[in-house]
Amino acid sequence: MSSDASGDVHRSVIVSLIGTTLVWYDFFLYVSASVLVFNHRFFPYLTPFAGTLMSVGLYGVGLVARPVGGVLCGHLGDRHGRRPALVATLVLTGASTGLIGVLPTYDRIGLAAPLLLVALRMLQGLGLGGAWGAAAVVSLECVPPERRGRISSWAQTGAPAGNLLAFGMMTAVSASMTSEQFVTWGWRLPFLFSAVLVAVGLWARMRIGETPVFRALSSAGARRERPVVELVKDHRGRLLTAAAVAVGADVALFTFSFGYVLTFLNVAGVPFTALLALTVLSPLALIALIPLFGLLSDRCGRRRVCLAGTVATAVWAAGFLPLVRAASLPVLVVAYLLALVAFAAMYAPQAAIVAGLFPSHLRLSGTTTGYQLAGLLGSTLAAFLTTRAAGWFHTSAAVPAYALAALLVSGGALLITRHAPEGADT
């Protein structure tokens, strides 16, 4: 591989990691701020419970906007180039996140404050809708097939990296000032920090050229006028398969995040200091494990590794509540750590698998639309189920059962497509 090609690979790794880290940084940051700040600063006219519900519910506005962003990014990337799609998603996501950090609150501008917050959440959703898909496609198209699992897995590493970064920023800022200072103005600093991620990401993205695959499409005159229309018309099976492959990890990430598992461990008697350590060590472990399983997927087969991780994660979901009720604390902690290994195996190859399902002239449209379809059907419902399922279904088993069902769907999709070749003209 030439030095220029090697440099493009390295820069594509940086771009993928920064882009998806910004996505998940925004996600975890907004959830934390919703509970700690937004109900006080933007919805003071509501009861505390209603204010918290409203501010968290605004996250759903961003989730609903994501499929629209996925379609728009897919069209831009398949019609005009992967690089414009990368830059557009990064700027839109980072700018809207940063603007939340300077947004006047209700006591300054009244009802305009929550309305502007809703508008910024929608803009974030549009940017986030295409960010992961653009990162995955650039990673896939900048390297030869035998390295796609390892390089594309860096796009997946952004999830734990964003989680850790958001937790670290919120913790550091809140610990450095009084509670009143944090609620009044300190909460803005983590949002403004997103500008740093945008600047680094733009530096990296502007230094990579168009992918070789898209350059070949342009030279051959094979770009489509309406890629999304052709995708839905001629490749519905691939689109549904992509959504099915992604939905299991998406639901597992949402249902077993937000402290859901850690809350159960706390109830089971795990000390607070141990929980805090797990909160920090869990994303660190995933940051290390995901690239390793990406490398393993290149050697052993991406679908095979992903399927093994999916099955193991499904076993964890099925056995979670019995373990909480019957196992000792050391066994619970070990089971939790093993579940991280299983999740990493499932999650690491998914970017390469999903992006590889589609032919090159529709790849970004298929990747973004399929992934966001999984998010709309999976994680959007999961975000509400984690807080309301026990009341609706009168059992704490509802959330693990939902995760198990989604994982079974993903496992079935991987079995169906295990012999299918990657998209044409890769």
Short mmCIF file of C-alpha atoms in Angstrom, two decimals:
data_model
loop_
_atom_site.label_atom_id
_atom_site.label_comp_id
_atom_site.label_asym_id
_atom_site.label_seq_id
_atom_site.Cartn_x
_atom_site.Cartn_y
_atom_site.Cartn_z
CA MET A 1 0.00 0.00 0.00
CA SER A 2 1.42 3.41 -0.96
CA SER A 3 2.14 6.07 1.65
CA ASP A 4 -0.71 8.23 0.29
CA ALA A 5 -3.15 5.34 0.52
CA SER A 6 -1.91 4.47 4.00
CA GLY A 7 -2.39 8.09 5.04
CA ASP A 8 -5.96 8.06 3.73
CA VAL A 9 -6.67 4.92 5.76
CA HIS A 10 -5.30 6.48 8.93
CA ARG A 11 -7.24 9.69 8.37
CA SER A 12 -10.41 7.73 7.64
CA VAL A 13 -9.99 6.00 11.00
CA ILE A 14 -9.66 9.38 12.73
CA VAL A 15 -12.66 10.75 10.86
CA SER A 16 -14.82 7.74 11.68
CA LEU A 17 -13.86 7.78 15.34
CA ILE A 18 -14.39 11.52 15.79
CA GLY A 19 -17.65 11.55 13.87
CA THR A 20 -19.30 8.76 15.82
CA THR A 21 -17.79 9.93 19.11
CA LEU A 22 -19.48 13.30 18.56
CA VAL A 23 -22.78 11.51 17.87
CA TRP A 24 -22.67 9.54 21.10
CA TYR A 25 -21.18 12.40 23.11
CA ASP A 26 -24.24 14.43 22.15
CA PHE A 27 -26.52 11.53 23.00
CA PHE A 28 -25.23 10.85 26.51
CA LEU A 29 -24.65 14.53 27.23
CA TYR A 30 -28.21 15.44 26.36
CA VAL A 31 -29.67 12.65 28.49
CA SER A 32 -27.60 13.75 31.49
CA ALA A 33 -28.50 17.42 31.02
CA SER A 34 -32.18 16.53 30.59
CA VAL A 35 -32.34 15.05 34.06
CA LEU A 36 -30.03 17.51 35.81
CA VAL A 37 -30.67 20.87 34.13
CA PHE A 38 -33.21 21.22 31.36
CA ASN A 39 -36.28 20.62 33.50
CA HIS A 40 -35.16 23.54 35.73
CA ARG A 41 -33.91 25.97 33.09
CA PHE A 42 -36.30 25.40 30.18
CA PHE A 43 -39.47 23.93 31.73
CA PRO A 44 -39.83 25.61 35.14
CA TYR A 45 -43.56 26.07 34.68
CA LEU A 46 -44.10 22.29 34.78
CA THR A 47 -44.06 20.01 37.81
CA PRO A 48 -40.62 18.43 38.45
CA PHE A 49 -41.75 15.07 37.06
CA ALA A 50 -43.42 16.60 34.01
CA GLY A 51 -40.40 18.83 33.36
CA THR A 52 -38.02 15.89 33.44
CA LEU A 53 -40.36 13.86 31.23
CA MET A 54 -40.64 16.73 28.76
CA SER A 55 -36.89 17.36 28.57
CA VAL A 56 -36.09 13.66 28.16
CA GLY A 57 -38.97 13.37 25.69
CA LEU A 58 -37.29 16.00 23.54
CA TYR A 59 -34.63 13.39 22.92
CA GLY A 60 -37.34 11.53 21.04
CA VAL A 61 -37.67 14.54 18.73
CA GLY A 62 -34.07 14.02 17.73
CA LEU A 63 -34.61 10.31 17.20
CA VAL A 64 -37.59 10.89 14.94
CA ALA A 65 -35.60 13.43 12.91
CA ARG A 66 -32.76 10.97 12.38
CA PRO A 67 -34.40 8.92 9.60
CA VAL A 68 -35.00 12.15 7.68
CA GLY A 69 -31.36 13.07 8.19
CA GLY A 70 -30.34 9.62 7.04
CA VAL A 71 -32.27 9.98 3.79
CA LEU A 72 -30.86 13.47 3.13
CA CYS A 73 -27.29 12.41 3.91
CA GLY A 74 -27.67 9.29 1.78
CA HIS A 75 -28.82 11.34 -1.20
CA LEU A 76 -25.99 13.83 -0.74
CA GLY A 77 -23.35 11.13 -0.35
CA ASP A 78 -24.47 8.94 -3.25
CA ARG A 79 -25.16 11.86 -5.57
CA HIS A 80 -22.39 14.36 -4.75
CA GLY A 81 -19.77 12.48 -2.75
CA ARG A 82 -18.93 10.93 0.58
CA ARG A 83 -16.78 13.88 1.63
CA PRO A 84 -19.57 16.52 1.39
CA ALA A 85 -21.82 14.20 3.40
CA LEU A 86 -19.14 13.78 6.07
CA VAL A 87 -18.58 17.54 6.39
CA ALA A 88 -22.30 18.38 6.38
CA THR A 89 -23.18 15.89 9.13
CA LEU A 90 -20.30 16.98 11.33
CA VAL A 91 -21.02 20.70 11.01
CA LEU A 92 -24.76 20.31 11.52
CA THR A 93 -24.38 18.04 14.54
CA GLY A 94 -21.61 20.03 16.19
CA ALA A 95 -23.12 23.45 15.52
CA SER A 96 -26.53 22.54 16.91
CA THR A 97 -24.94 20.91 19.97
CA GLY A 98 -22.78 23.97 20.60
CA LEU A 99 -25.72 26.34 20.16
CA ILE A 100 -27.56 24.54 22.97
CA GLY A 101 -24.66 25.69 25.15
CA VAL A 102 -25.45 29.37 24.47
CA LEU A 103 -29.23 29.07 24.35
CA PRO A 104 -31.08 31.58 26.58
CA THR A 105 -33.23 29.93 29.23
CA TYR A 106 -36.91 30.33 30.09
CA ASP A 107 -36.31 33.12 32.59
CA ARG A 108 -34.71 35.18 29.81
CA ILE A 109 -36.92 34.69 26.76
CA GLY A 110 -39.93 32.74 28.03
CA LEU A 111 -41.57 30.13 25.83
CA ALA A 112 -39.11 30.84 23.02
CA ALA A 113 -36.47 28.95 25.05
CA PRO A 114 -38.09 25.49 24.93
CA LEU A 115 -39.16 26.09 21.32
CA LEU A 116 -35.58 26.87 20.31
CA LEU A 117 -34.42 23.82 22.22
CA VAL A 118 -36.84 21.69 20.20
CA ALA A 119 -35.56 23.26 16.96
CA LEU A 120 -31.93 22.54 17.86
CA ARG A 121 -32.82 18.98 18.82
CA MET A 122 -34.36 18.51 15.39
CA LEU A 123 -31.25 19.89 13.68
CA GLN A 124 -29.11 17.57 15.78
CA GLY A 125 -31.31 14.68 14.73
CA LEU A 126 -30.84 15.54 11.05
CA GLY A 127 -27.06 15.61 11.45
CA LEU A 128 -26.91 12.51 13.60
CA GLY A 129 -29.06 10.63 11.11
CA GLY A 130 -26.26 10.56 8.58
CA ALA A 131 -23.13 10.75 10.74
CA TRP A 132 -22.74 7.05 11.52
CA GLY A 133 -23.54 5.90 7.99
CA ALA A 134 -21.10 8.37 6.44
CA ALA A 135 -18.34 7.23 8.79
CA ALA A 136 -19.06 3.57 8.10
CA VAL A 137 -19.08 3.99 4.32
CA VAL A 138 -15.86 6.02 4.22
CA SER A 139 -14.15 3.42 6.40
CA LEU A 140 -15.38 0.61 4.15
CA GLU A 141 -14.43 2.26 0.87
CA CYS A 142 -10.93 3.44 1.85
CA VAL A 143 -9.51 -0.03 2.52
CA PRO A 144 -9.31 -3.39 0.74
CA PRO A 145 -11.93 -6.02 1.65
CA GLU A 146 -9.60 -8.02 3.91
CA ARG A 147 -9.19 -5.03 6.29
CA ARG A 148 -12.73 -3.69 6.38
CA GLY A 149 -13.77 -5.26 9.64
CA ARG A 150 -10.88 -3.77 11.61
CA ILE A 151 -10.96 -0.30 10.04
CA SER A 152 -14.76 0.01 10.10
CA SER A 153 -14.87 -1.05 13.74
CA TRP A 154 -13.41 2.32 14.69
CA ALA A 155 -16.74 3.88 13.72
CA GLN A 156 -18.29 1.59 16.37
CA THR A 157 -15.77 2.62 19.00
CA GLY A 158 -17.35 6.07 19.03
CA ALA A 159 -20.24 4.79 21.17
CA PRO A 160 -18.23 3.94 24.29
CA ALA A 161 -15.84 6.83 23.62
CA GLY A 162 -18.72 9.32 23.50
CA ASN A 163 -20.23 7.78 26.63
CA LEU A 164 -16.96 8.08 28.55
CA LEU A 165 -16.29 11.60 27.30
CA ALA A 166 -19.76 12.86 28.20
CA PHE A 167 -19.61 11.26 31.65
CA GLY A 168 -16.14 12.69 32.24
CA MET A 169 -17.07 16.19 31.12
CA MET A 170 -20.27 16.36 33.17
CA THR A 171 -18.54 14.91 36.23
CA ALA A 172 -15.53 17.21 35.99
CA VAL A 173 -17.61 20.35 35.49
CA SER A 174 -20.14 19.56 38.21
CA ALA A 175 -17.36 18.66 40.67
CA SER A 176 -15.50 21.92 40.07
CA MET A 177 -18.35 24.22 41.16
CA THR A 178 -21.35 24.43 43.43
CA SER A 179 -24.69 22.90 42.45
CA GLU A 180 -26.15 26.37 41.93
CA GLN A 181 -23.32 27.39 39.63
CA PHE A 182 -23.63 24.18 37.64
CA VAL A 183 -27.39 24.54 37.11
CA THR A 184 -27.03 28.26 36.33
CA TRP A 185 -24.18 28.23 33.81
CA GLY A 186 -21.75 25.36 34.31
CA TRP A 187 -23.85 22.88 32.34
CA ARG A 188 -23.14 24.89 29.19
CA LEU A 189 -19.43 24.06 29.15
CA PRO A 190 -19.75 20.39 28.04
CA PHE A 191 -22.01 21.48 25.16
CA LEU A 192 -19.54 24.14 24.09
CA PHE A 193 -16.78 21.52 24.18
CA SER A 194 -18.39 19.91 21.15
CA ALA A 195 -16.86 22.75 19.12
CA VAL A 196 -13.44 21.23 19.83
CA LEU A 197 -14.56 17.89 18.44
CA VAL A 198 -15.99 19.63 15.37
CA ALA A 199 -12.75 21.51 14.74
CA VAL A 200 -10.62 18.36 14.98
CA GLY A 201 -13.10 16.42 12.88
CA LEU A 202 -13.18 19.09 10.16
CA TRP A 203 -9.39 19.17 10.09
CA ALA A 204 -9.29 15.42 9.54
CA ARG A 205 -12.18 15.33 7.09
CA MET A 206 -10.85 18.12 4.91
CA ARG A 207 -7.56 16.24 4.59
CA ILE A 208 -9.09 13.09 3.08
CA GLY A 209 -10.01 12.94 -0.54
CA GLU A 210 -13.04 11.29 -2.06
CA THR A 211 -13.13 7.54 -1.64
CA PRO A 212 -11.75 5.44 -4.53
CA VAL A 213 -15.14 3.77 -4.94
CA PHE A 214 -16.99 7.05 -5.44
CA ARG A 215 -14.29 8.36 -7.79
CA ALA A 216 -14.80 5.24 -9.91
CA LEU A 217 -18.56 5.82 -9.90
CA SER A 218 -18.09 9.39 -11.06
CA SER A 219 -15.66 8.39 -13.82
CA ALA A 220 -18.09 5.75 -15.08
CA GLY A 221 -21.07 8.12 -14.95
CA ALA A 222 -22.86 5.69 -12.63
CA ARG A 223 -24.16 8.14 -10.04
CA ARG A 224 -27.93 8.08 -9.63
CA GLU A 225 -30.26 11.07 -9.71
CA ARG A 226 -32.55 9.70 -7.01
CA PRO A 227 -30.65 7.04 -5.09
CA VAL A 228 -33.14 6.77 -2.23
CA VAL A 229 -36.03 6.17 -4.63
CA GLU A 230 -34.08 3.42 -6.39
CA LEU A 231 -33.12 1.95 -3.02
CA VAL A 232 -36.72 1.65 -1.85
CA LYS A 233 -37.94 0.45 -5.24
CA ASP A 234 -35.31 -2.18 -6.05
CA HIS A 235 -33.52 -3.05 -2.81
CA ARG A 236 -36.17 -3.26 -0.11
CA GLY A 237 -34.88 -6.67 0.96
CA ARG A 238 -31.37 -5.35 1.56
CA LEU A 239 -32.79 -2.33 3.38
CA LEU A 240 -34.87 -4.46 5.74
CA THR A 241 -31.94 -6.81 6.26
CA ALA A 242 -29.70 -3.90 7.24
CA ALA A 243 -32.29 -2.70 9.75
CA ALA A 244 -32.70 -6.21 11.15
CA VAL A 245 -28.94 -6.71 11.54
CA ALA A 246 -28.56 -3.40 13.38
CA VAL A 247 -31.63 -3.47 15.61
CA GLY A 248 -30.33 -5.99 18.15
CA ALA A 249 -27.22 -4.03 19.08
CA ASP A 250 -29.16 -0.78 19.00
CA VAL A 251 -31.77 -2.03 21.46
CA ALA A 252 -29.18 -3.73 23.67
CA LEU A 253 -27.15 -0.53 23.80
CA PHE A 254 -30.17 1.54 24.76
CA THR A 255 -31.80 -0.86 27.20
CA PHE A 256 -28.60 -1.81 28.96
CA SER A 257 -27.31 1.76 29.03
CA PHE A 258 -28.58 4.77 30.99
CA GLY A 259 -27.62 2.89 34.14
CA TYR A 260 -30.35 0.27 33.60
CA VAL A 261 -28.10 -2.69 34.42
CA LEU A 262 -26.10 -0.68 36.94
CA THR A 263 -29.33 0.31 38.71
CA PHE A 264 -30.22 -3.37 39.13
CA LEU A 265 -26.72 -4.07 40.38
CA ASN A 266 -27.11 -1.24 42.88
CA VAL A 267 -30.38 -2.73 44.12
CA ALA A 268 -28.65 -6.10 44.37
CA GLY A 269 -26.12 -4.58 46.74
CA VAL A 270 -23.10 -3.60 44.65
CA PRO A 271 -21.41 -0.69 46.49
CA PHE A 272 -21.57 2.78 44.94
CA THR A 273 -17.79 2.97 44.50
CA ALA A 274 -17.86 -0.30 42.55
CA LEU A 275 -20.70 0.99 40.38
CA LEU A 276 -18.75 4.16 39.68
CA ALA A 277 -15.75 2.08 38.70
CA LEU A 278 -17.90 -0.04 36.36
CA THR A 279 -19.34 3.14 34.83
CA VAL A 280 -15.81 4.20 33.85
CA LEU A 281 -14.29 0.79 33.13
CA SER A 282 -17.15 -0.44 30.91
CA PRO A 283 -16.59 2.04 28.04
CA LEU A 284 -12.82 1.69 28.43
CA ALA A 285 -13.16 -2.07 28.03
CA LEU A 286 -15.32 -1.63 24.92
CA ILE A 287 -12.86 0.85 23.42
CA ALA A 288 -10.21 -1.85 23.70
CA LEU A 289 -12.39 -4.81 22.71
CA ILE A 290 -14.20 -3.45 19.65
CA PRO A 291 -11.08 -3.01 17.45
CA LEU A 292 -9.85 -6.45 18.53
CA PHE A 293 -13.10 -8.09 17.41
CA GLY A 294 -12.98 -6.01 14.24
CA LEU A 295 -9.60 -7.55 13.49
CA LEU A 296 -10.90 -11.01 14.40
CA SER A 297 -13.85 -10.53 12.05
CA ASP A 298 -11.48 -10.01 9.12
CA ARG A 299 -9.79 -13.31 9.91
CA CYS A 300 -12.77 -15.46 10.93
CA GLY A 301 -15.62 -13.87 9.00
CA ARG A 302 -17.60 -10.77 9.93
CA ARG A 303 -21.01 -12.40 10.05
CA ARG A 304 -19.64 -15.33 12.06
CA VAL A 305 -18.15 -13.06 14.74
CA CYS A 306 -21.23 -10.83 14.80
CA LEU A 307 -23.54 -13.84 15.11
CA ALA A 308 -21.50 -15.32 17.98
CA GLY A 309 -21.67 -12.00 19.82
CA THR A 310 -25.39 -11.68 19.14
CA VAL A 311 -26.11 -15.15 20.53
CA ALA A 312 -23.97 -14.49 23.62
CA THR A 313 -25.68 -11.14 24.22
CA ALA A 314 -29.07 -12.81 23.87
CA VAL A 315 -28.04 -15.34 26.54
CA TRP A 316 -27.10 -12.42 28.79
CA ALA A 317 -30.48 -10.73 28.21
CA ALA A 318 -32.36 -13.98 28.89
CA GLY A 319 -30.43 -14.72 32.06
CA PHE A 320 -30.14 -11.19 33.41
CA LEU A 321 -33.04 -11.17 35.87
CA PRO A 322 -32.44 -14.71 37.19
CA LEU A 323 -28.83 -13.75 37.80
CA VAL A 324 -29.83 -10.59 39.65
CA ARG A 325 -32.22 -12.57 41.85
CA ALA A 326 -30.06 -15.60 42.58
CA ALA A 327 -26.37 -14.97 41.95
CA SER A 328 -23.79 -13.60 44.34
CA LEU A 329 -22.36 -10.12 43.78
CA PRO A 330 -19.02 -11.36 42.38
CA VAL A 331 -20.88 -13.58 39.92
CA LEU A 332 -23.04 -10.63 38.84
CA VAL A 333 -20.05 -8.43 38.20
CA VAL A 334 -18.24 -11.16 36.25
CA ALA A 335 -21.39 -11.81 34.19
CA TYR A 336 -21.65 -8.10 33.44
CA LEU A 337 -18.04 -7.97 32.26
CA LEU A 338 -18.55 -11.04 30.07
CA ALA A 339 -21.61 -9.33 28.60
CA LEU A 340 -19.37 -6.45 27.52
CA VAL A 341 -17.19 -8.94 25.64
CA ALA A 342 -20.26 -10.40 23.94
CA PHE A 343 -21.57 -6.97 23.00
CA ALA A 344 -18.19 -5.94 21.56
CA ALA A 345 -18.13 -9.06 19.37
CA MET A 346 -21.62 -8.29 18.08
CA TYR A 347 -21.06 -4.57 17.61
CA ALA A 348 -17.58 -4.45 16.08
CA PRO A 349 -18.33 -5.91 12.60
CA GLN A 350 -21.71 -4.25 12.12
CA ALA A 351 -20.51 -1.16 10.26
CA ALA A 352 -18.78 -3.31 7.64
CA ILE A 353 -21.71 -5.75 7.44
CA VAL A 354 -24.42 -3.10 7.02
CA ALA A 355 -22.45 -0.93 4.57
CA GLY A 356 -21.38 -4.02 2.63
CA LEU A 357 -24.96 -5.06 1.96
CA PHE A 358 -25.47 -2.35 -0.68
CA PRO A 359 -24.03 -1.73 -4.14
CA SER A 360 -21.68 1.22 -4.27
CA HIS A 361 -24.01 3.58 -6.15
CA LEU A 362 -26.60 3.27 -3.33
CA ARG A 363 -24.31 2.48 -0.42
CA LEU A 364 -24.64 5.60 1.67
CA SER A 365 -28.41 5.80 1.17
CA GLY A 366 -28.81 2.16 2.12
CA THR A 367 -26.49 2.35 5.13
CA THR A 368 -27.98 5.49 6.65
CA THR A 369 -31.60 4.60 5.92
CA GLY A 370 -31.27 1.01 7.14
CA TYR A 371 -29.45 2.00 10.32
CA GLN A 372 -31.90 4.78 11.16
CA LEU A 373 -34.84 2.50 10.42
CA ALA A 374 -33.41 0.16 13.05
CA GLY A 375 -33.09 3.10 15.41
CA LEU A 376 -36.65 4.25 14.82
CA LEU A 377 -38.09 0.77 15.37
CA GLY A 378 -35.66 -0.22 18.08
CA SER A 379 -33.95 2.39 20.20
CA THR A 380 -36.77 4.96 20.08
CA LEU A 381 -39.10 2.48 21.74
CA ALA A 382 -36.32 1.22 23.99
CA ALA A 383 -35.67 4.71 25.35
CA PHE A 384 -39.23 4.85 26.66
CA LEU A 385 -39.47 1.21 27.69
CA THR A 386 -36.55 1.53 30.08
CA THR A 387 -38.56 3.98 32.19
CA ARG A 388 -42.15 2.85 31.63
CA ALA A 389 -42.12 -0.89 30.89
CA ALA A 390 -42.43 -2.08 34.48
CA GLY A 391 -45.55 0.03 34.97
CA TRP A 392 -47.11 -0.92 31.66
CA PHE A 393 -46.49 -4.66 31.85
CA HIS A 394 -46.33 -5.05 35.64
CA THR A 395 -43.04 -6.93 35.40
CA SER A 396 -39.37 -6.00 35.35
CA ALA A 397 -38.81 -8.66 32.70
CA ALA A 398 -40.30 -6.50 29.94
CA VAL A 399 -37.09 -4.66 29.03
CA PRO A 400 -34.80 -7.77 28.89
CA ALA A 401 -37.53 -9.57 26.92
CA TYR A 402 -37.68 -6.71 24.43
CA ALA A 403 -33.89 -6.76 24.06
CA LEU A 404 -33.96 -10.53 23.61
CA ALA A 405 -36.58 -10.28 20.86
CA ALA A 406 -34.53 -7.66 18.99
CA LEU A 407 -31.39 -9.77 19.31
CA LEU A 408 -33.21 -12.79 17.90
CA VAL A 409 -34.27 -10.69 14.91
CA SER A 410 -30.65 -9.69 14.33
CA GLY A 411 -29.46 -13.26 14.69
CA GLY A 412 -32.02 -14.45 12.17
CA ALA A 413 -30.98 -11.75 9.69
CA LEU A 414 -27.32 -12.75 10.03
CA LEU A 415 -28.17 -16.41 9.45
CA ILE A 416 -30.21 -15.60 6.36
CA THR A 417 -27.44 -13.48 4.84
CA ARG A 418 -24.37 -15.41 5.98
CA HIS A 419 -23.65 -16.67 2.45
CA ALA A 420 -24.62 -13.44 0.69
CA PRO A 421 -21.75 -11.53 -0.98
CA GLU A 422 -21.04 -7.92 -0.19
CA GLY A 423 -22.60 -5.24 -2.36
CA ALA A 424 -21.55 -5.13 -5.96
CA ASP A 425 -18.79 -2.85 -7.22
CA THR A 426 -17.15 -2.62 -3.81
#
